[in-house]
Amino acid sequence: MDRLRRPADPRTAALIRAAQASARSRGSFQPSRRTMLGAGALGLGATLLAGCAPPEPPAGGVAELDLPEDRSEREQTVRWANWTAYLDMDDAGKTYPTLTAFEKQTGIKVSYTEDVDDNDTYFNKIAPQLRAKQDINRDIFTFTDWMANRIIREGLCQPLELIQMPNASNLLAPLKDVSFDPGRQYSLTWQSGFAGIGYHKGKVGRELKAIEDLWADDLKGRISVLSEFRDTLGLIMQSQGVDPSGDFDQAAFEAAIGEVDKRLTEGYIRRIKGNSYLNDLKSGNAVAGIVWSGDLFVLRAETEDDDWEFVIPESGGMLWSDNLMVPITSHHRRNAQQVMDYYYDPKVAAEVAAWVNYICPVEGARAEMEKIDPDLAESPFIFPSEDYIADHDIVGFRALSSQEDADYSALWAKAAGNSWAC
């Protein structure tokens, strides 16, 4: 599984070339988990990533911060909470090569844990401690834009000393001034990606091209969907003719929830899950569902099973971004900043992107990827072009007001009910 040299199989490389040659093709791709900016083909892609972010924090700014003592100089450690399958691993699946190189280079020991399965679940777990200024034993956590907005607004993360982080200037220009964090004072984009349909060709026995294809009788009880409503409901809204990036109303949102509720009641959807949905796919309990792009690429490589497919539905796909942040209770901010800065080195960023196959936010990474694998440097799932995004109707879920966020989250939690598992 040498992903730093070659895609998982010749068909992947061929598909990458085909997608690059004809951005209007709507076929499936062997991709990458959270993915989507390109150094030389940025334009609309990066604008979308910046534009679908939540609104600015309210007038008056964030809460005044009472920062803890920084012990970085005498405690050479960093504790990083991330999502599953979100950092390069060795062939044995036991170590993280770029992280090992960082430790050797700096002498800082990094404790890396795959703690984050779902934004709400992880945040609700740590929020009481953060608000009480109690150490959560993490120095970096990774949250999607809309949750990053909430964390910044509540004053639950520390400001970054960008002057200490020279590589941070490699953040792609359209991402440097996002609405929820103007000037990037509190966050840096980790990766971005698509949500779409994933399935096992051999077990399903046919192509799945549309959301409606998931509701086939032979797939009953074998479908998993994501607990992130902006992804699951966003895709369903598109299939119902609603633009989730536009000015939809609560009725449109509730119509999408109604579809999920119907498919749960009828037994098509096995479970609503966070990142742990991969376990159901690996075990065979689920054979298809609404998934994140990079996860399917990782699944193909880890299981050595080329039948796993990812497709952007005919009605369109969803786009998201995740961000690195320092918790308000961390005593190792400067060590954490060194980790972040290291991953904004274009060479390191390319190594990570070649493994996770998500959209890379680092300027110069595409040129470095050409040295690792020219085919991956042309991948629309790591460095997508304007045409690819536009032609496949890939959008970001529109910004919600604080009231909408609360109301819609409550509606989703009620609908998901007992089926929600993380």
PDB file of C-alpha atoms in Angstrom, residues 47-214:
ATOM      1  CA  THR A  47     -14.023  30.537  -3.024  1.00  0.00           C
ATOM      2  CA  LEU A  48     -16.611  27.883  -2.215  1.00  0.00           C
ATOM      3  CA  LEU A  49     -14.599  26.694   0.756  1.00  0.00           C
ATOM      4  CA  ALA A  50     -14.384  30.195   2.116  1.00  0.00           C
ATOM      5  CA  GLY A  51     -17.889  31.203   1.105  1.00  0.00           C
ATOM      6  CA  CYS A  52     -19.820  28.366   2.737  1.00  0.00           C
ATOM      7  CA  ALA A  53     -18.380  29.184   6.145  1.00  0.00           C
ATOM      8  CA  PRO A  54     -20.619  30.323   9.028  1.00  0.00           C
ATOM      9  CA  PRO A  55     -21.277  34.031   9.636  1.00  0.00           C
ATOM     10  CA  GLU A  56     -18.865  36.264  11.471  1.00  0.00           C
ATOM     11  CA  PRO A  57     -18.905  36.179  15.264  1.00  0.00           C
ATOM     12  CA  PRO A  58     -21.380  38.717  16.676  1.00  0.00           C
ATOM     13  CA  ALA A  59     -20.499  42.381  17.081  1.00  0.00           C
ATOM     14  CA  GLY A  60     -18.209  42.925  20.006  1.00  0.00           C
ATOM     15  CA  GLY A  61     -16.009  39.980  19.134  1.00  0.00           C
ATOM     16  CA  VAL A  62     -15.364  36.817  21.067  1.00  0.00           C
ATOM     17  CA  ALA A  63     -15.233  36.499  24.826  1.00  0.00           C
ATOM     18  CA  GLU A  64     -12.170  37.913  26.551  1.00  0.00           C
ATOM     19  CA  LEU A  65      -9.609  35.137  26.909  1.00  0.00           C
ATOM     20  CA  ASP A  66      -7.787  34.177  30.074  1.00  0.00           C
ATOM     21  CA  LEU A  67      -4.892  32.162  28.677  1.00  0.00           C
ATOM     22  CA  PRO A  68      -3.199  29.448  30.734  1.00  0.00           C
ATOM     23  CA  GLU A  69       0.539  29.322  31.391  1.00  0.00           C
ATOM     24  CA  ASP A  70       2.417  27.960  28.382  1.00  0.00           C
ATOM     25  CA  ARG A  71       4.773  25.135  29.407  1.00  0.00           C
ATOM     26  CA  SER A  72       6.005  24.281  25.926  1.00  0.00           C
ATOM     27  CA  GLU A  73       9.645  25.016  26.627  1.00  0.00           C
ATOM     28  CA  ARG A  74       9.922  22.627  29.556  1.00  0.00           C
ATOM     29  CA  GLU A  75       7.260  20.102  28.451  1.00  0.00           C
ATOM     30  CA  GLN A  76       8.128  18.917  24.961  1.00  0.00           C
ATOM     31  CA  THR A  77       4.771  17.382  24.144  1.00  0.00           C
ATOM     32  CA  VAL A  78       1.636  17.905  22.056  1.00  0.00           C
ATOM     33  CA  ARG A  79      -1.685  16.027  22.287  1.00  0.00           C
ATOM     34  CA  TRP A  80      -3.687  16.118  19.059  1.00  0.00           C
ATOM     35  CA  ALA A  81      -7.307  14.994  18.626  1.00  0.00           C
ATOM     36  CA  ASN A  82      -8.257  14.278  15.014  1.00  0.00           C
ATOM     37  CA  TRP A  83     -10.749  12.307  12.911  1.00  0.00           C
ATOM     38  CA  THR A  84     -10.257   8.716  11.711  1.00  0.00           C
ATOM     39  CA  ALA A  85      -8.148   8.037   8.587  1.00  0.00           C
ATOM     40  CA  TYR A  86      -6.960  11.648   8.482  1.00  0.00           C
ATOM     41  CA  LEU A  87      -3.157  11.420   8.599  1.00  0.00           C
ATOM     42  CA  ASP A  88      -0.605   9.474   6.561  1.00  0.00           C
ATOM     43  CA  MET A  89       0.258   6.009   7.922  1.00  0.00           C
ATOM     44  CA  ASP A  90       2.959   3.469   7.156  1.00  0.00           C
ATOM     45  CA  ASP A  91       2.227   0.243   5.266  1.00  0.00           C
ATOM     46  CA  ALA A  92       1.675  -1.648   8.526  1.00  0.00           C
ATOM     47  CA  GLY A  93      -0.869   0.928   9.686  1.00  0.00           C
ATOM     48  CA  LYS A  94       0.970   1.502  12.946  1.00  0.00           C
ATOM     49  CA  THR A  95       2.919   4.761  12.623  1.00  0.00           C
ATOM     50  CA  TYR A  96       2.482   8.176  11.017  1.00  0.00           C
ATOM     51  CA  PRO A  97       5.599   8.890   8.908  1.00  0.00           C
ATOM     52  CA  THR A  98       5.249  12.673   8.765  1.00  0.00           C
ATOM     53  CA  LEU A  99       4.570  12.841  12.497  1.00  0.00           C
ATOM     54  CA  THR A 100       7.575  10.635  13.231  1.00  0.00           C
ATOM     55  CA  ALA A 101       9.720  12.967  11.106  1.00  0.00           C
ATOM     56  CA  PHE A 102       8.400  15.975  13.047  1.00  0.00           C
ATOM     57  CA  GLU A 103       9.305  14.367  16.371  1.00  0.00           C
ATOM     58  CA  LYS A 104      12.840  13.641  15.189  1.00  0.00           C
ATOM     59  CA  GLN A 105      13.199  17.140  13.793  1.00  0.00           C
ATOM     60  CA  THR A 106      11.952  19.014  16.870  1.00  0.00           C
ATOM     61  CA  GLY A 107      12.269  16.674  19.832  1.00  0.00           C
ATOM     62  CA  ILE A 108       8.584  17.257  20.584  1.00  0.00           C
ATOM     63  CA  LYS A 109       6.614  14.097  21.362  1.00  0.00           C
ATOM     64  CA  VAL A 110       3.165  14.039  19.755  1.00  0.00           C
ATOM     65  CA  SER A 111       0.328  11.968  21.196  1.00  0.00           C
ATOM     66  CA  TYR A 112      -2.051  11.551  18.256  1.00  0.00           C
ATOM     67  CA  THR A 113      -5.544  10.186  18.877  1.00  0.00           C
ATOM     68  CA  GLU A 114      -8.540   9.611  16.592  1.00  0.00           C
ATOM     69  CA  ASP A 115     -10.976  11.072  19.112  1.00  0.00           C
ATOM     70  CA  VAL A 116     -13.333  12.924  16.788  1.00  0.00           C
ATOM     71  CA  ASP A 117     -16.182  10.864  15.352  1.00  0.00           C
ATOM     72  CA  ASP A 118     -18.747  13.641  14.991  1.00  0.00           C
ATOM     73  CA  ASN A 119     -18.551  17.394  15.638  1.00  0.00           C
ATOM     74  CA  ASP A 120     -21.468  17.577  18.075  1.00  0.00           C
ATOM     75  CA  THR A 121     -20.579  14.411  19.955  1.00  0.00           C
ATOM     76  CA  TYR A 122     -16.965  15.363  20.576  1.00  0.00           C
ATOM     77  CA  PHE A 123     -17.738  18.995  21.352  1.00  0.00           C
ATOM     78  CA  ASN A 124     -20.468  18.076  23.833  1.00  0.00           C
ATOM     79  CA  LYS A 125     -18.021  15.725  25.531  1.00  0.00           C
ATOM     80  CA  ILE A 126     -15.324  18.354  26.096  1.00  0.00           C
ATOM     81  CA  ALA A 127     -17.334  21.601  26.272  1.00  0.00           C
ATOM     82  CA  PRO A 128     -18.158  21.431  30.018  1.00  0.00           C
ATOM     83  CA  GLN A 129     -14.458  21.113  30.867  1.00  0.00           C
ATOM     84  CA  LEU A 130     -13.466  23.875  28.452  1.00  0.00           C
ATOM     85  CA  ARG A 131     -16.050  26.235  29.907  1.00  0.00           C
ATOM     86  CA  ALA A 132     -14.863  25.387  33.416  1.00  0.00           C
ATOM     87  CA  LYS A 133     -11.243  25.991  32.309  1.00  0.00           C
ATOM     88  CA  GLN A 134     -10.331  22.356  33.064  1.00  0.00           C
ATOM     89  CA  ASP A 135      -7.621  20.670  30.997  1.00  0.00           C
ATOM     90  CA  ILE A 136      -9.073  18.261  28.399  1.00  0.00           C
ATOM     91  CA  ASN A 137      -5.624  16.706  27.829  1.00  0.00           C
ATOM     92  CA  ARG A 138      -5.533  17.932  24.238  1.00  0.00           C
ATOM     93  CA  ASP A 139      -3.479  20.719  22.674  1.00  0.00           C
ATOM     94  CA  ILE A 140      -4.955  20.561  19.165  1.00  0.00           C
ATOM     95  CA  PHE A 141      -8.462  19.618  18.135  1.00  0.00           C
ATOM     96  CA  THR A 142      -9.960  19.442  14.644  1.00  0.00           C
ATOM     97  CA  PHE A 143     -13.450  20.783  13.900  1.00  0.00           C
ATOM     98  CA  THR A 144     -15.544  21.575  10.842  1.00  0.00           C
ATOM     99  CA  ASP A 145     -16.124  25.245   9.957  1.00  0.00           C
ATOM    100  CA  TRP A 146     -19.546  25.614  11.542  1.00  0.00           C
ATOM    101  CA  MET A 147     -18.348  24.139  14.839  1.00  0.00           C
ATOM    102  CA  ALA A 148     -15.131  26.150  14.680  1.00  0.00           C
ATOM    103  CA  ASN A 149     -17.342  29.230  14.487  1.00  0.00           C
ATOM    104  CA  ARG A 150     -19.137  28.207  17.682  1.00  0.00           C
ATOM    105  CA  ILE A 151     -15.865  27.497  19.505  1.00  0.00           C
ATOM    106  CA  ILE A 152     -14.378  30.858  18.526  1.00  0.00           C
ATOM    107  CA  ARG A 153     -17.580  32.690  19.461  1.00  0.00           C
ATOM    108  CA  GLU A 154     -17.583  31.105  22.922  1.00  0.00           C
ATOM    109  CA  GLY A 155     -13.910  31.848  23.513  1.00  0.00           C
ATOM    110  CA  LEU A 156     -12.997  28.165  23.865  1.00  0.00           C
ATOM    111  CA  CYS A 157      -9.814  28.271  21.792  1.00  0.00           C
ATOM    112  CA  GLN A 158      -6.573  30.232  21.978  1.00  0.00           C
ATOM    113  CA  PRO A 159      -5.373  32.810  19.449  1.00  0.00           C
ATOM    114  CA  LEU A 160      -2.517  31.720  17.202  1.00  0.00           C
ATOM    115  CA  GLU A 161       0.807  33.549  17.131  1.00  0.00           C
ATOM    116  CA  LEU A 162       1.058  33.665  13.355  1.00  0.00           C
ATOM    117  CA  ILE A 163       4.357  35.524  13.559  1.00  0.00           C
ATOM    118  CA  GLN A 164       5.787  32.317  15.038  1.00  0.00           C
ATOM    119  CA  MET A 165       4.378  30.243  12.145  1.00  0.00           C
ATOM    120  CA  PRO A 166       6.098  31.190   8.861  1.00  0.00           C
ATOM    121  CA  ASN A 167       4.621  28.296   6.873  1.00  0.00           C
ATOM    122  CA  ALA A 168       1.089  29.427   7.749  1.00  0.00           C
ATOM    123  CA  SER A 169       1.474  32.003   4.989  1.00  0.00           C
ATOM    124  CA  ASN A 170       1.156  29.063   2.565  1.00  0.00           C
ATOM    125  CA  LEU A 171      -2.564  28.820   3.324  1.00  0.00           C
ATOM    126  CA  LEU A 172      -4.375  29.293   0.015  1.00  0.00           C
ATOM    127  CA  ALA A 173      -5.309  32.947  -0.385  1.00  0.00           C
ATOM    128  CA  PRO A 174      -9.132  32.568  -0.454  1.00  0.00           C
ATOM    129  CA  LEU A 175      -8.972  30.752   2.899  1.00  0.00           C
ATOM    130  CA  LYS A 176      -7.012  33.424   4.727  1.00  0.00           C
ATOM    131  CA  ASP A 177      -9.991  35.602   5.592  1.00  0.00           C
ATOM    132  CA  VAL A 178     -12.959  33.308   6.196  1.00  0.00           C
ATOM    133  CA  SER A 179     -16.067  34.817   7.738  1.00  0.00           C
ATOM    134  CA  PHE A 180     -15.940  32.840  10.991  1.00  0.00           C
ATOM    135  CA  ASP A 181     -12.256  33.685  11.607  1.00  0.00           C
ATOM    136  CA  PRO A 182     -11.192  36.874   9.785  1.00  0.00           C
ATOM    137  CA  GLY A 183      -7.432  36.911   9.306  1.00  0.00           C
ATOM    138  CA  ARG A 184      -7.178  33.365  10.637  1.00  0.00           C
ATOM    139  CA  GLN A 185      -6.428  34.408  14.193  1.00  0.00           C
ATOM    140  CA  TYR A 186      -7.720  31.170  15.759  1.00  0.00           C
ATOM    141  CA  SER A 187      -7.738  28.411  13.144  1.00  0.00           C
ATOM    142  CA  LEU A 188      -6.000  26.899  10.116  1.00  0.00           C
ATOM    143  CA  THR A 189      -7.652  24.627   7.562  1.00  0.00           C
ATOM    144  CA  TRP A 190      -6.549  21.002   7.900  1.00  0.00           C
ATOM    145  CA  GLN A 191      -8.283  19.371   4.923  1.00  0.00           C
ATOM    146  CA  SER A 192     -11.481  19.731   2.926  1.00  0.00           C
ATOM    147  CA  GLY A 193     -13.609  17.101   1.230  1.00  0.00           C
ATOM    148  CA  PHE A 194     -16.740  15.871  -0.477  1.00  0.00           C
ATOM    149  CA  ALA A 195     -19.780  14.008   0.789  1.00  0.00           C
ATOM    150  CA  GLY A 196     -21.447  11.633  -1.651  1.00  0.00           C
ATOM    151  CA  ILE A 197     -22.394   7.988  -2.189  1.00  0.00           C
ATOM    152  CA  GLY A 198     -20.069   5.131  -1.299  1.00  0.00           C
ATOM    153  CA  TYR A 199     -20.750   1.477  -2.046  1.00  0.00           C
ATOM    154  CA  HIS A 200     -19.227  -1.952  -2.685  1.00  0.00           C
ATOM    155  CA  LYS A 201     -19.674  -2.878  -6.353  1.00  0.00           C
ATOM    156  CA  GLY A 202     -19.469  -6.621  -5.785  1.00  0.00           C
ATOM    157  CA  LYS A 203     -22.001  -6.729  -2.945  1.00  0.00           C
ATOM    158  CA  VAL A 204     -24.411  -4.263  -4.525  1.00  0.00           C
ATOM    159  CA  GLY A 205     -24.052  -5.734  -8.015  1.00  0.00           C
ATOM    160  CA  ARG A 206     -24.741  -2.524  -9.950  1.00  0.00           C
ATOM    161  CA  GLU A 207     -23.839   1.137 -10.164  1.00  0.00           C
ATOM    162  CA  LEU A 208     -25.338   3.608  -7.707  1.00  0.00           C
ATOM    163  CA  LYS A 209     -25.634   7.046  -9.264  1.00  0.00           C
ATOM    164  CA  ALA A 210     -28.382   8.822  -7.331  1.00  0.00           C
ATOM    165  CA  ILE A 211     -29.517   9.164  -3.720  1.00  0.00           C
ATOM    166  CA  GLU A 212     -32.709   7.344  -4.705  1.00  0.00           C
ATOM    167  CA  ASP A 213     -30.604   4.309  -5.682  1.00  0.00           C
ATOM    168  CA  LEU A 214     -29.894   3.730  -1.990  1.00  0.00           C
TER     169      LEU A 214
END
